mmCIF file with all atom_site columns, C-alpha atoms in Angstrom:
data_model
loop_
_atom_site.group_PDB
_atom_site.id
_atom_site.type_symbol
_atom_site.label_atom_id
_atom_site.label_alt_id
_atom_site.label_comp_id
_atom_site.label_asym_id
_atom_site.label_entity_id
_atom_site.label_seq_id
_atom_site.pdbx_PDB_ins_code
_atom_site.Cartn_x
_atom_site.Cartn_y
_atom_site.Cartn_z
_atom_site.occupancy
_atom_site.B_iso_or_equiv
_atom_site.pdbx_formal_charge
_atom_site.auth_seq_id
_atom_site.auth_comp_id
_atom_site.auth_asym_id
_atom_site.auth_atom_id
_atom_site.pdbx_PDB_model_num
ATOM 1  C CA . MET A 1 1  ? 162.140 134.655 55.194 1.00 83.00 ? 1  MET A CA 1
ATOM 2  C CA . PHE A 1 2  ? 160.230 138.012 55.552 1.00 87.00 ? 2  PHE A CA 1
ATOM 3  C CA . LYS A 1 3  ? 157.985 137.081 52.203 1.00 90.00 ? 3  LYS A CA 1
ATOM 4  C CA . ARG A 1 4  ? 156.972 134.538 54.054 1.00 92.00 ? 4  ARG A CA 1
ATOM 5  C CA . LEU A 1 5  ? 156.118 136.397 57.356 1.00 92.00 ? 5  LEU A CA 1
ATOM 6  C CA . PHE A 1 6  ? 154.553 139.027 55.190 1.00 94.00 ? 6  PHE A CA 1
ATOM 7  C CA . TRP A 1 7  ? 152.349 136.547 53.303 1.00 94.00 ? 7  TRP A CA 1
ATOM 8  C CA . VAL A 1 8  ? 151.435 134.472 56.352 1.00 93.00 ? 8  VAL A CA 1
ATOM 9  C CA . GLY A 1 9  ? 150.612 137.732 58.315 1.00 92.00 ? 9  GLY A CA 1
ATOM 10 C CA . LEU A 1 10 ? 148.339 139.172 55.285 1.00 95.00 ? 10 LEU A CA 1
ATOM 11 C CA . GLY A 1 11 ? 146.392 135.902 55.209 1.00 94.00 ? 11 GLY A CA 1
ATOM 12 C CA . PHE A 1 12 ? 145.913 136.010 58.622 1.00 90.00 ? 12 PHE A CA 1
ATOM 13 C CA . SER A 1 13 ? 144.855 139.281 58.441 1.00 91.00 ? 13 SER A CA 1
ATOM 14 C CA . ILE A 1 14 ? 142.128 138.347 55.222 1.00 94.00 ? 14 ILE A CA 1
ATOM 15 C CA . GLY A 1 15 ? 140.973 135.492 57.494 1.00 89.00 ? 15 GLY A CA 1
ATOM 16 C CA . VAL A 1 16 ? 140.250 137.716 60.858 1.00 85.00 ? 16 VAL A CA 1
ATOM 17 C CA . VAL A 1 17 ? 138.447 140.191 58.500 1.00 88.00 ? 17 VAL A CA 1
ATOM 18 C CA . ALA A 1 18 ? 136.717 137.916 56.527 1.00 89.00 ? 18 ALA A CA 1
ATOM 19 C CA . ALA A 1 19 ? 135.296 135.410 59.461 1.00 83.00 ? 19 ALA A CA 1
ATOM 20 C CA . SER A 1 20 ? 134.416 138.731 61.354 1.00 81.00 ? 20 SER A CA 1
ATOM 21 C CA . LYS A 1 21 ? 132.458 140.237 58.429 1.00 87.00 ? 21 LYS A CA 1
ATOM 22 C CA . ALA A 1 22 ? 130.731 136.772 57.600 1.00 83.00 ? 22 ALA A CA 1
ATOM 23 C CA . ARG A 1 23 ? 130.010 137.076 61.473 1.00 79.00 ? 23 ARG A CA 1
ATOM 24 C CA . SER A 1 24 ? 128.055 140.410 61.414 1.00 80.00 ? 24 SER A CA 1
ATOM 25 C CA . TYR A 1 25 ? 126.516 139.113 58.011 1.00 85.00 ? 25 TYR A CA 1
ATOM 26 C CA . ALA A 1 26 ? 124.974 136.176 59.918 1.00 80.00 ? 26 ALA A CA 1
ATOM 27 C CA . LYS A 1 27 ? 123.733 138.006 62.543 1.00 78.00 ? 27 LYS A CA 1
ATOM 28 C CA . ALA A 1 28 ? 122.331 140.816 60.706 1.00 82.00 ? 28 ALA A CA 1
ATOM 29 C CA . HIS A 1 29 ? 120.385 137.775 59.076 1.00 85.00 ? 29 HIS A CA 1
ATOM 30 C CA . THR A 1 30 ? 118.921 135.201 61.566 1.00 82.00 ? 30 THR A CA 1
ATOM 31 C CA . PRO A 1 31 ? 116.200 135.497 63.547 1.00 85.00 ? 31 PRO A CA 1
ATOM 32 C CA . ALA A 1 32 ? 116.594 136.643 67.344 1.00 79.00 ? 32 ALA A CA 1
ATOM 33 C CA . GLY A 1 33 ? 116.434 133.172 68.915 1.00 80.00 ? 33 GLY A CA 1
ATOM 34 C CA . ALA A 1 34 ? 118.893 131.066 65.888 1.00 78.00 ? 34 ALA A CA 1
ATOM 35 C CA . ARG A 1 35 ? 121.449 134.626 66.417 1.00 74.00 ? 35 ARG A CA 1
ATOM 36 C CA . GLU A 1 36 ? 121.037 133.987 70.032 1.00 75.00 ? 36 GLU A CA 1
ATOM 37 C CA . PHE A 1 37 ? 121.589 130.082 70.418 1.00 74.00 ? 37 PHE A CA 1
ATOM 38 C CA . VAL A 1 38 ? 124.487 130.472 68.045 1.00 71.00 ? 38 VAL A CA 1
ATOM 39 C CA . PHE A 1 39 ? 126.266 133.683 69.161 1.00 70.00 ? 39 PHE A CA 1
ATOM 40 C CA . GLY A 1 40 ? 125.546 133.740 72.684 1.00 69.00 ? 40 GLY A CA 1
ATOM 41 C CA . ARG A 1 41 ? 123.646 136.947 73.693 1.00 67.00 ? 41 ARG A CA 1
ATOM 42 C CA . GLU A 1 42 ? 126.521 139.247 73.581 1.00 65.00 ? 42 GLU A CA 1
ATOM 43 C CA . THR A 1 43 ? 126.002 141.074 69.647 1.00 60.00 ? 43 THR A CA 1
ATOM 44 C CA . ASN A 1 44 ? 128.578 144.184 70.299 1.00 66.00 ? 44 ASN A CA 1
ATOM 45 C CA . ASN A 1 45 ? 132.026 143.788 69.459 1.00 69.00 ? 45 ASN A CA 1
ATOM 46 C CA . VAL A 1 46 ? 131.327 141.176 66.919 1.00 67.00 ? 46 VAL A CA 1
ATOM 47 C CA . ALA A 1 47 ? 135.228 141.393 65.761 1.00 70.00 ? 47 ALA A CA 1
ATOM 48 C CA . VAL A 1 48 ? 136.655 141.144 69.435 1.00 77.00 ? 48 VAL A CA 1
ATOM 49 C CA . SER A 1 49 ? 135.123 137.981 70.042 1.00 75.00 ? 49 SER A CA 1
ATOM 50 C CA . THR A 1 50 ? 135.816 136.756 66.553 1.00 74.00 ? 50 THR A CA 1
ATOM 51 C CA . VAL A 1 51 ? 139.781 137.217 67.305 1.00 79.00 ? 51 VAL A CA 1
ATOM 52 C CA . LEU A 1 52 ? 139.323 136.269 70.974 1.00 83.00 ? 52 LEU A CA 1
ATOM 53 C CA . GLY A 1 53 ? 137.382 132.985 69.771 1.00 83.00 ? 53 GLY A CA 1
ATOM 54 C CA . LEU A 1 54 ? 140.167 132.638 66.948 1.00 84.00 ? 54 LEU A CA 1
ATOM 55 C CA . TYR A 1 55 ? 142.746 133.052 70.053 1.00 91.00 ? 55 TYR A CA 1
ATOM 56 C CA . ASP A 1 56 ? 141.379 130.817 72.049 1.00 92.00 ? 56 ASP A CA 1
ATOM 57 C CA . GLU A 1 57 ? 140.849 127.668 69.768 1.00 93.00 ? 57 GLU A CA 1
ATOM 58 C CA . PHE A 1 58 ? 144.634 128.461 68.615 1.00 93.00 ? 58 PHE A CA 1
ATOM 59 C CA . GLN A 1 59 ? 145.801 127.626 72.303 1.00 96.00 ? 59 GLN A CA 1
ATOM 60 C CA . THR A 1 60 ? 143.744 124.639 72.759 1.00 96.00 ? 60 THR A CA 1
ATOM 61 C CA . THR A 1 61 ? 145.024 122.864 69.318 1.00 96.00 ? 61 THR A CA 1
ATOM 62 C CA . ARG A 1 62 ? 148.760 124.378 70.571 1.00 96.00 ? 62 ARG A CA 1
ATOM 63 C CA . LYS A 1 63 ? 148.279 122.806 73.770 1.00 97.00 ? 63 LYS A CA 1
ATOM 64 C CA . ALA A 1 64 ? 147.347 119.416 72.541 1.00 96.00 ? 64 ALA A CA 1
ATOM 65 C CA . ARG A 1 65 ? 149.661 119.473 69.888 1.00 96.00 ? 65 ARG A CA 1
ATOM 66 C CA . GLU A 1 66 ? 152.288 120.267 72.756 1.00 96.00 ? 66 GLU A CA 1
ATOM 67 C CA . ALA A 1 67 ? 151.280 117.142 74.815 1.00 95.00 ? 67 ALA A CA 1
ATOM 68 C CA . GLU A 1 68 ? 151.054 114.848 72.229 1.00 95.00 ? 68 GLU A CA 1
ATOM 69 C CA . LEU A 1 69 ? 154.962 115.897 70.721 1.00 95.00 ? 69 LEU A CA 1
ATOM 70 C CA . ASN A 1 70 ? 155.897 115.542 74.940 1.00 95.00 ? 70 ASN A CA 1
ATOM 71 C CA . GLN A 1 71 ? 154.615 112.543 74.680 1.00 94.00 ? 71 GLN A CA 1
ATOM 72 C CA . GLN A 1 72 ? 155.978 111.268 71.513 1.00 93.00 ? 72 GLN A CA 1
ATOM 73 C CA . TYR A 1 73 ? 159.596 112.541 72.602 1.00 92.00 ? 73 TYR A CA 1
ATOM 74 C CA . VAL A 1 74 ? 159.163 110.857 76.050 1.00 92.00 ? 74 VAL A CA 1
ATOM 75 C CA . ALA A 1 75 ? 158.397 107.242 74.238 1.00 90.00 ? 75 ALA A CA 1
ATOM 76 C CA . ALA A 1 76 ? 161.423 108.029 72.030 1.00 88.00 ? 76 ALA A CA 1
ATOM 77 C CA . SER A 1 77 ? 164.156 108.893 75.059 1.00 83.00 ? 77 SER A CA 1
ATOM 78 C CA . ARG A 1 78 ? 163.086 105.414 76.894 1.00 79.00 ? 78 ARG A CA 1
#
């Protein structure tokens, strides 16, 4: 159990760092107009905005899956 938790945590951490580095690289090597269109006007705190974006996407997906499972449960209980 602890091994699995360790590896999931390590994978999540590596994913956040990789996404943050890729995003900062893309911001540094794209023209200002394209950068603002893709990333918005805020160019500071790349890591924080990346983590917040990942968290928001996770929450959206989790809520959609939870609603789907609730519908399946209600349909099965009838």
